[in-house]
mmCIF file of C-alpha atoms in Angstrom:
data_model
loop_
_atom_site.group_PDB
_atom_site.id
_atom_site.type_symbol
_atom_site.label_atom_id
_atom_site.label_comp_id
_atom_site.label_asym_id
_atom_site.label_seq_id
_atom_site.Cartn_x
_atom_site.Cartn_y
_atom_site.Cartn_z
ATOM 1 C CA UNK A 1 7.353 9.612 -10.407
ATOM 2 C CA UNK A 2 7.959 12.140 -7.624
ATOM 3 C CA UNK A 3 5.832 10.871 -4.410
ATOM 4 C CA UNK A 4 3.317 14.291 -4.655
ATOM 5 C CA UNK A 5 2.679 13.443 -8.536
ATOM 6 C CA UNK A 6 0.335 10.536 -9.338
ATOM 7 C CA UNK A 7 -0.641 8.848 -12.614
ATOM 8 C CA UNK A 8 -3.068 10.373 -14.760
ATOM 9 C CA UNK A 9 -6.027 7.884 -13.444
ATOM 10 C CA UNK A 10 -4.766 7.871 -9.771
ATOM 11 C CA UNK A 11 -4.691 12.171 -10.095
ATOM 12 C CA UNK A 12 -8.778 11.520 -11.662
ATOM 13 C CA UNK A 13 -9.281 9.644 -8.242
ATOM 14 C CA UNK A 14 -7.204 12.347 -5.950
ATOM 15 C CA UNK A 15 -9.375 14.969 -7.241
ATOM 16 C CA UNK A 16 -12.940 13.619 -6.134
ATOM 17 C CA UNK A 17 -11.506 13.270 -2.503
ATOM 18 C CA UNK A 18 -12.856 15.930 0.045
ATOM 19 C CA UNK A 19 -10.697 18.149 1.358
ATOM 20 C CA UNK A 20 -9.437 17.600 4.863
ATOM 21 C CA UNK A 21 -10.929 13.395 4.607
ATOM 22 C CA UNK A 22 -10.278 10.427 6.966
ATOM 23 C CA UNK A 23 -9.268 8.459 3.750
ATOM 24 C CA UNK A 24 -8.915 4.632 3.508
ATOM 25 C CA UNK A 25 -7.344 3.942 0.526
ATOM 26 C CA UNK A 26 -7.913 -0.317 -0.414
ATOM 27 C CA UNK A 27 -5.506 -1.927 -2.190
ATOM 28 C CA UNK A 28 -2.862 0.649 -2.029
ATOM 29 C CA UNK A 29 0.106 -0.745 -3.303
ATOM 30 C CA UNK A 30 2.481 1.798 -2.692
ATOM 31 C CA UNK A 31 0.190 3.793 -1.307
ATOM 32 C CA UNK A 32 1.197 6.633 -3.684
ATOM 33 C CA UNK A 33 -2.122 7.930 -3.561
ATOM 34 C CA UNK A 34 -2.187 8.970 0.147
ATOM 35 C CA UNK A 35 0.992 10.067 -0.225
ATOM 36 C CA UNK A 36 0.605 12.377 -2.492
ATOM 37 C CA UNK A 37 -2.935 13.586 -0.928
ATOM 38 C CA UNK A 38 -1.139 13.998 2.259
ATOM 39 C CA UNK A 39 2.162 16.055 0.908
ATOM 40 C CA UNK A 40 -0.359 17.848 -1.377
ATOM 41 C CA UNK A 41 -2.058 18.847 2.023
ATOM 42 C CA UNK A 42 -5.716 17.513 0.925
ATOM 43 C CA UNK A 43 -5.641 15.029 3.567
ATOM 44 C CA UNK A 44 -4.785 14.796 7.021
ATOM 45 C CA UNK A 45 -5.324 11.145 7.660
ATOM 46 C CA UNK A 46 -5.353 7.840 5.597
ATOM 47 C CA UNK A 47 -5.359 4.179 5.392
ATOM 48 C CA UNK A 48 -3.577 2.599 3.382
ATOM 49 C CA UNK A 49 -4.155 -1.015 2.950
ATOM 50 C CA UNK A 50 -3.398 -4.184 1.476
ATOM 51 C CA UNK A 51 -3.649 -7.482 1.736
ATOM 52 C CA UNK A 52 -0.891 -8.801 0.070
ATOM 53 C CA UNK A 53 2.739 -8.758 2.069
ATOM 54 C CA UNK A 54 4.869 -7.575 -0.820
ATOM 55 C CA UNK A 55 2.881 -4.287 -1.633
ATOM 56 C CA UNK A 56 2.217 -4.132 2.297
ATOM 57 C CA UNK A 57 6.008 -3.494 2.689
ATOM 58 C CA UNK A 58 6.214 -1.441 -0.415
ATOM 59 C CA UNK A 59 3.441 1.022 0.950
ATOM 60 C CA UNK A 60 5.326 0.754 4.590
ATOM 61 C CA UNK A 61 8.754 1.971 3.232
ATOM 62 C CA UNK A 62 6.772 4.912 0.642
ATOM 63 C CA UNK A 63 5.248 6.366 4.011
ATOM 64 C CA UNK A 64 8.422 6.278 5.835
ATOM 65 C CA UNK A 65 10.842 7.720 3.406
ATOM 66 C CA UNK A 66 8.399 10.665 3.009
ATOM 67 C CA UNK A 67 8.237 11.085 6.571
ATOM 68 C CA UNK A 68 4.211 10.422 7.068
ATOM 69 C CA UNK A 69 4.004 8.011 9.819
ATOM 70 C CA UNK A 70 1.718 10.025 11.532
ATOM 71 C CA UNK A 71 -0.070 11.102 9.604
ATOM 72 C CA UNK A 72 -0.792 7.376 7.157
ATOM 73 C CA UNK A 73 -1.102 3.785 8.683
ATOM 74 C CA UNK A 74 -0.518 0.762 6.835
ATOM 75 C CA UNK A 75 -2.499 -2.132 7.550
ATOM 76 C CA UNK A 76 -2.140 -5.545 6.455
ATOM 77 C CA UNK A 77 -5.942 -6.575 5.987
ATOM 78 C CA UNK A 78 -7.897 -8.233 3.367
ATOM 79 C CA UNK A 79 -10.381 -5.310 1.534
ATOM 80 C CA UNK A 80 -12.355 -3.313 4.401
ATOM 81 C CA UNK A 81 -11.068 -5.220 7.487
ATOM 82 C CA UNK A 82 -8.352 -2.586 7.644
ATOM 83 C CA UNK A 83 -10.975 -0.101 8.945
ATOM 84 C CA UNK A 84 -12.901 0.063 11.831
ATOM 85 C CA UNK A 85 -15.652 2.573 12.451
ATOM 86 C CA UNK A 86 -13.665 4.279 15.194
ATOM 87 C CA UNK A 87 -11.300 5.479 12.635
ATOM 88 C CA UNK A 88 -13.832 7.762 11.331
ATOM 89 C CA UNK A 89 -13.226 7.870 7.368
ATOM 90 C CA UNK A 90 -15.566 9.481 5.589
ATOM 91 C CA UNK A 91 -14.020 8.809 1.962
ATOM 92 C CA UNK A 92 -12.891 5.570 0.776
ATOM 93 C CA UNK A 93 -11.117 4.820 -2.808
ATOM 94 C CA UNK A 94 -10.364 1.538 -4.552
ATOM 95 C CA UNK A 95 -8.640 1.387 -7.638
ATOM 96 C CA UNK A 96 -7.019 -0.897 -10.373
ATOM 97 C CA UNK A 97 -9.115 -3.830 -9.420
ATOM 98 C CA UNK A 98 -12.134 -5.411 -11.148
ATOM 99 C CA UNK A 99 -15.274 -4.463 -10.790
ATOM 100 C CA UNK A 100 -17.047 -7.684 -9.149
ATOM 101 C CA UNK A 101 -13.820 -7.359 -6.562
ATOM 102 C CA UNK A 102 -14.687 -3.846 -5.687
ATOM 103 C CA UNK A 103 -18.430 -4.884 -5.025
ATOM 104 C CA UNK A 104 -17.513 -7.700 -3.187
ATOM 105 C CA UNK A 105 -15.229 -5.892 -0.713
ATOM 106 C CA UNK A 106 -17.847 -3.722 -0.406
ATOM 107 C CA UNK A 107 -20.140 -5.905 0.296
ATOM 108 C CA UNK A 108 -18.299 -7.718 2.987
ATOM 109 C CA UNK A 109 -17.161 -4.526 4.285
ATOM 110 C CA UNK A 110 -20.936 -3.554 4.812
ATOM 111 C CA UNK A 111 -21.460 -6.844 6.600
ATOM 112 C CA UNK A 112 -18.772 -6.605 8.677
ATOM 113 C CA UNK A 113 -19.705 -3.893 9.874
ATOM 114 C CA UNK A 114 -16.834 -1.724 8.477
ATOM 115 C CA UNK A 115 -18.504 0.483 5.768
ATOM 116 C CA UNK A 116 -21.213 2.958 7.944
ATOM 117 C CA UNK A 117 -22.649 3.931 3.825
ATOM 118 C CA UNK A 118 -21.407 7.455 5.212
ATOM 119 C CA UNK A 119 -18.497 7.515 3.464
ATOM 120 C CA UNK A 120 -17.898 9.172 0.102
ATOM 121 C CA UNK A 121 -16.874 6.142 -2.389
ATOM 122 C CA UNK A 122 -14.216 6.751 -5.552
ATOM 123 C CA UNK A 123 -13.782 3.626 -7.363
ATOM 124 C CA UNK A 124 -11.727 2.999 -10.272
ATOM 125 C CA UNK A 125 -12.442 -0.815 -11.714
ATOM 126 C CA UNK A 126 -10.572 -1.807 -14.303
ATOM 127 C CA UNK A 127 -13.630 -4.049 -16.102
ATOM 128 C CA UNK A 128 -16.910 -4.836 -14.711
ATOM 129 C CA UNK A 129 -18.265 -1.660 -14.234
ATOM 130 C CA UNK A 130 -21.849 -2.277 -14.461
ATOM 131 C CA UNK A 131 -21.961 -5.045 -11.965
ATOM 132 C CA UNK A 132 -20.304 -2.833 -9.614
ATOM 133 C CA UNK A 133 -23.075 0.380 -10.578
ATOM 134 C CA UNK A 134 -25.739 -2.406 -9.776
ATOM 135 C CA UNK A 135 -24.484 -3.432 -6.799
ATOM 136 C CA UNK A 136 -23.857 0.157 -5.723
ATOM 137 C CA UNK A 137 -28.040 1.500 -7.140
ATOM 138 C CA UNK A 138 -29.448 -1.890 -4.498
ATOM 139 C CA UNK A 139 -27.287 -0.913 -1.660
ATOM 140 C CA UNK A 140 -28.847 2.680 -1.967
ATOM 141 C CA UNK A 141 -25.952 4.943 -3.209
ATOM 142 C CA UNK A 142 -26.172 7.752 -5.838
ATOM 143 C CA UNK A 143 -23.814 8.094 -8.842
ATOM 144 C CA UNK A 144 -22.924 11.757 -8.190
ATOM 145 C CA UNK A 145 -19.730 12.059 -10.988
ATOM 146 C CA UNK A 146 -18.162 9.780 -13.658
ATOM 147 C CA UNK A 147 -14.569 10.235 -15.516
ATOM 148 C CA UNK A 148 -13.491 8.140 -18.720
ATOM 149 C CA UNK A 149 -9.748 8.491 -19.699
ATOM 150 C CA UNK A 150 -6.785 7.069 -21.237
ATOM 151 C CA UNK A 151 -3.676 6.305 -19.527
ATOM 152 C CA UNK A 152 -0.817 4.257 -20.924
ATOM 153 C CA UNK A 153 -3.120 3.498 -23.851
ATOM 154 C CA UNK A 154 -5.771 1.712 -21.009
ATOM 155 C CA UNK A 155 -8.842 2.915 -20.701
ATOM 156 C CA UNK A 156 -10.399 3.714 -17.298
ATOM 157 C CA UNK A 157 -13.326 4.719 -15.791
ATOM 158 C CA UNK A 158 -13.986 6.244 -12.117
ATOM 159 C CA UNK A 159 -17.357 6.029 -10.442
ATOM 160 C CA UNK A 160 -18.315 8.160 -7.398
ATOM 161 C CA UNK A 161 -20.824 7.401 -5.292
ATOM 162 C CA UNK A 162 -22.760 8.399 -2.151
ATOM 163 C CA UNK A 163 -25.939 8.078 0.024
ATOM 164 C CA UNK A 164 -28.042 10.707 -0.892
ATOM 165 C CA UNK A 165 -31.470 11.003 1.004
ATOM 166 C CA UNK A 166 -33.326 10.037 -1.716
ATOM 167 C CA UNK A 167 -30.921 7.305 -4.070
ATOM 168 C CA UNK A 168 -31.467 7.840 -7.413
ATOM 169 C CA UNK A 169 -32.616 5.374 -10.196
ATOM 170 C CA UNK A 170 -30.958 4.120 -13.586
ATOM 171 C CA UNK A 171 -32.659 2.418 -16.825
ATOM 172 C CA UNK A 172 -30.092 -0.561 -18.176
ATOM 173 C CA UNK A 173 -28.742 1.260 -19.827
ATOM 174 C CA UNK A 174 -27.543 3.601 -17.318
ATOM 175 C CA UNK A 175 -26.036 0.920 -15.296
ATOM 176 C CA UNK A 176 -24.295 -0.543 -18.734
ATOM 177 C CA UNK A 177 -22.772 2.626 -19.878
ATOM 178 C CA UNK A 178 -22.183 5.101 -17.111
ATOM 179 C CA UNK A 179 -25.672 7.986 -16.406
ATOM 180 C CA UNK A 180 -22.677 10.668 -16.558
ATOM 181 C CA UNK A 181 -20.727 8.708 -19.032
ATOM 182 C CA UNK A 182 -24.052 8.385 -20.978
ATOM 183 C CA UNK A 183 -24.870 11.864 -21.338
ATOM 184 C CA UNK A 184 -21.344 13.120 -22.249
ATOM 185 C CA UNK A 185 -20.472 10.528 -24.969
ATOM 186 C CA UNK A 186 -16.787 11.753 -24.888
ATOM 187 C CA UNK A 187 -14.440 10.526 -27.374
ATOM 188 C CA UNK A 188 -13.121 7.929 -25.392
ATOM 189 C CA UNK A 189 -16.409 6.735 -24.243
ATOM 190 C CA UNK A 190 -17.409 6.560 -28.003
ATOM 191 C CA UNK A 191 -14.085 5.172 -28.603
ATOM 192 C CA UNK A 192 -14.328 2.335 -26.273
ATOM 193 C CA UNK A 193 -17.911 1.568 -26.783
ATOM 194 C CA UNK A 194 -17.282 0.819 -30.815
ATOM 195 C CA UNK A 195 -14.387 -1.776 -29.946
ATOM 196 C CA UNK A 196 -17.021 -3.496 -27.126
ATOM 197 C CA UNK A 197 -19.478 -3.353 -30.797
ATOM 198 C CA UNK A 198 -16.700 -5.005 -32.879
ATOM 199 C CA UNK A 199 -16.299 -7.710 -30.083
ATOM 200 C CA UNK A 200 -20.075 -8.344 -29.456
ATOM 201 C CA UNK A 201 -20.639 -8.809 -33.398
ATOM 202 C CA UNK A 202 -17.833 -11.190 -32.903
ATOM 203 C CA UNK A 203 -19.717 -13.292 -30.432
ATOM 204 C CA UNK A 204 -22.917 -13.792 -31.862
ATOM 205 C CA UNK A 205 -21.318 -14.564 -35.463
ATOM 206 C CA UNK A 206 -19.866 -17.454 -32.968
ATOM 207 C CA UNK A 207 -22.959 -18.364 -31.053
ATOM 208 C CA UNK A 208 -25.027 -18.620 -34.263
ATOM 209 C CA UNK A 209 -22.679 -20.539 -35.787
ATOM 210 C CA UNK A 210 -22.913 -23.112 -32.646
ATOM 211 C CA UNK A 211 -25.250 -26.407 -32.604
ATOM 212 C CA UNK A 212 -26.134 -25.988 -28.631
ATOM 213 C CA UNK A 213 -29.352 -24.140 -27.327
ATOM 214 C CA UNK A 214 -28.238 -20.646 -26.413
ATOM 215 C CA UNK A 215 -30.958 -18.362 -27.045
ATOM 216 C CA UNK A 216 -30.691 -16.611 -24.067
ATOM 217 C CA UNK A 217 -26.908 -15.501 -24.147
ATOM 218 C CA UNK A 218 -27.985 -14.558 -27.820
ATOM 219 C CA UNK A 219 -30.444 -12.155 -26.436
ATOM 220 C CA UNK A 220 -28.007 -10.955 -24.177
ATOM 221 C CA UNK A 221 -25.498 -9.962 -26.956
ATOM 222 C CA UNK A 222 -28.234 -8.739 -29.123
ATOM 223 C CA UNK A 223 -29.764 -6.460 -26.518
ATOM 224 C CA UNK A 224 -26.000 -4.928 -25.716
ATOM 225 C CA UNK A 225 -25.447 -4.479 -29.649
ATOM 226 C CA UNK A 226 -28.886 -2.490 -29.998
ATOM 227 C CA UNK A 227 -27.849 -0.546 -27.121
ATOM 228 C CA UNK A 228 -24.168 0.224 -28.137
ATOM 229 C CA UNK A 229 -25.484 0.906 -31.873
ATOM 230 C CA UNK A 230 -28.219 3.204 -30.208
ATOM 231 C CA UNK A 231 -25.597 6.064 -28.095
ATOM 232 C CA UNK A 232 -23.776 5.183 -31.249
ATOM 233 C CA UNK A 233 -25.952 6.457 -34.015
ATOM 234 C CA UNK A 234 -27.311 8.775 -31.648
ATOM 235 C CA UNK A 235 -23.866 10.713 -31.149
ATOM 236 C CA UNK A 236 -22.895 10.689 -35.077
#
């Protein structure tokens, strides 16, 4: 992959980040996504960074051998701790993580005082989306655009969010399958949606089948099935 060319689901990211941002990218890896904002010229400044030593390295050498030392640091920091609020970003991605570990980082961020709510969020969780759209509707943010794709036969979804004067509001269902997602019903969305269906059915075949008291996990699974059959049905 040449540095200014990104994955399919990284380029999905790249494209919801405003032109000209102060960019902290968390979890970066190799930190091909600044990269390839930055020799793309739709960024003039990043953060890239990660907590882990390995990838910390592997995003220090990608910046150097493209020559952006200036213009992208790399900091070795666990989640938001590798901003501070004098750095200024105003757009902040996280990608290829779960969904729970993207709200949490938030979330500590926010108390740490390293996340003003100013900044434009693009997260791409691998699972666990709702629990990160229901941390993100309680902390006040909007969803303002969702993408479903497939890349290397994965499929991913990418949530944007901001504080918007007034925050919006989502039913469960909203929250479960995406308000943009929801309303397209794309292929893939459809696609993905009948295999989480197939699984479900799976469970409560295995819960009824089981002697202890579980009535209110049952509920749980039934409630998802009605509501996957529902956009199904609804979309034939």
């Amino acid at each position: 992959m040449n540095a200014n060319e990104l994955s399919p689901r990284l380029q999905v990211v790249a494209d919801y980040v405003p032109k000209d941002a102060r960019l902290a990218d968390i979890g970066s890896d190799h930190a091909y996504l600044p990269v390839a904002l930055v020799l793309n010229k739709k960024i003039q400044y990043a953060i890239a960074g990660e907590v882990v030593q390995g990838p910390y390295e592997a995003a220090q050498r990608q910046v150097a051998k493209n020559g952006l030392g200036e213009s992208i640091e790399v900091r070795l920091a666990d989640g938001m701790e590798a901003v501070f609020l004098e750095d200024q970003v105003d757009a902040v991605t996280i990608c290829g993580m779960g969904g729970v570990l993207i709200r949490d980082i938030l979330a500590r961020g926010k108390n740490l005082q390293r996340l003003s709510g100013s900044e434009k969020l693009i997260l791409q969780p691998n699972v666990g989306e709702k629990q990160l759209r229901e941390w993100l509707t309680v902390e006040g943010y909007t969803i303002t655009a969702e993408e479903i794709l497939e890349d290397h036969r994965k499929v991913y979804e990418v949530i944007v969010a901001e504080k918007l004067e007034a925050a919006a509001e989502y039913t469960p269902q909203e929250l479960l399958f995406g308000p943009f997602l929801l309303q397209e019903r794309s292929a893939i969305f459809l696609e993905k949606w009948q295999r989480q269906l197939e699984k479900l059915e799976k469970v409560r075949a295995n819960l009824a089948r089981s002697d202890q008291q579980l009535a209110e996990k049952i509920a749980q699974v039934e409630q998802e099935i009605q509501w996957i059959q529902e956009v199904l049905d609804e979309s034939k």
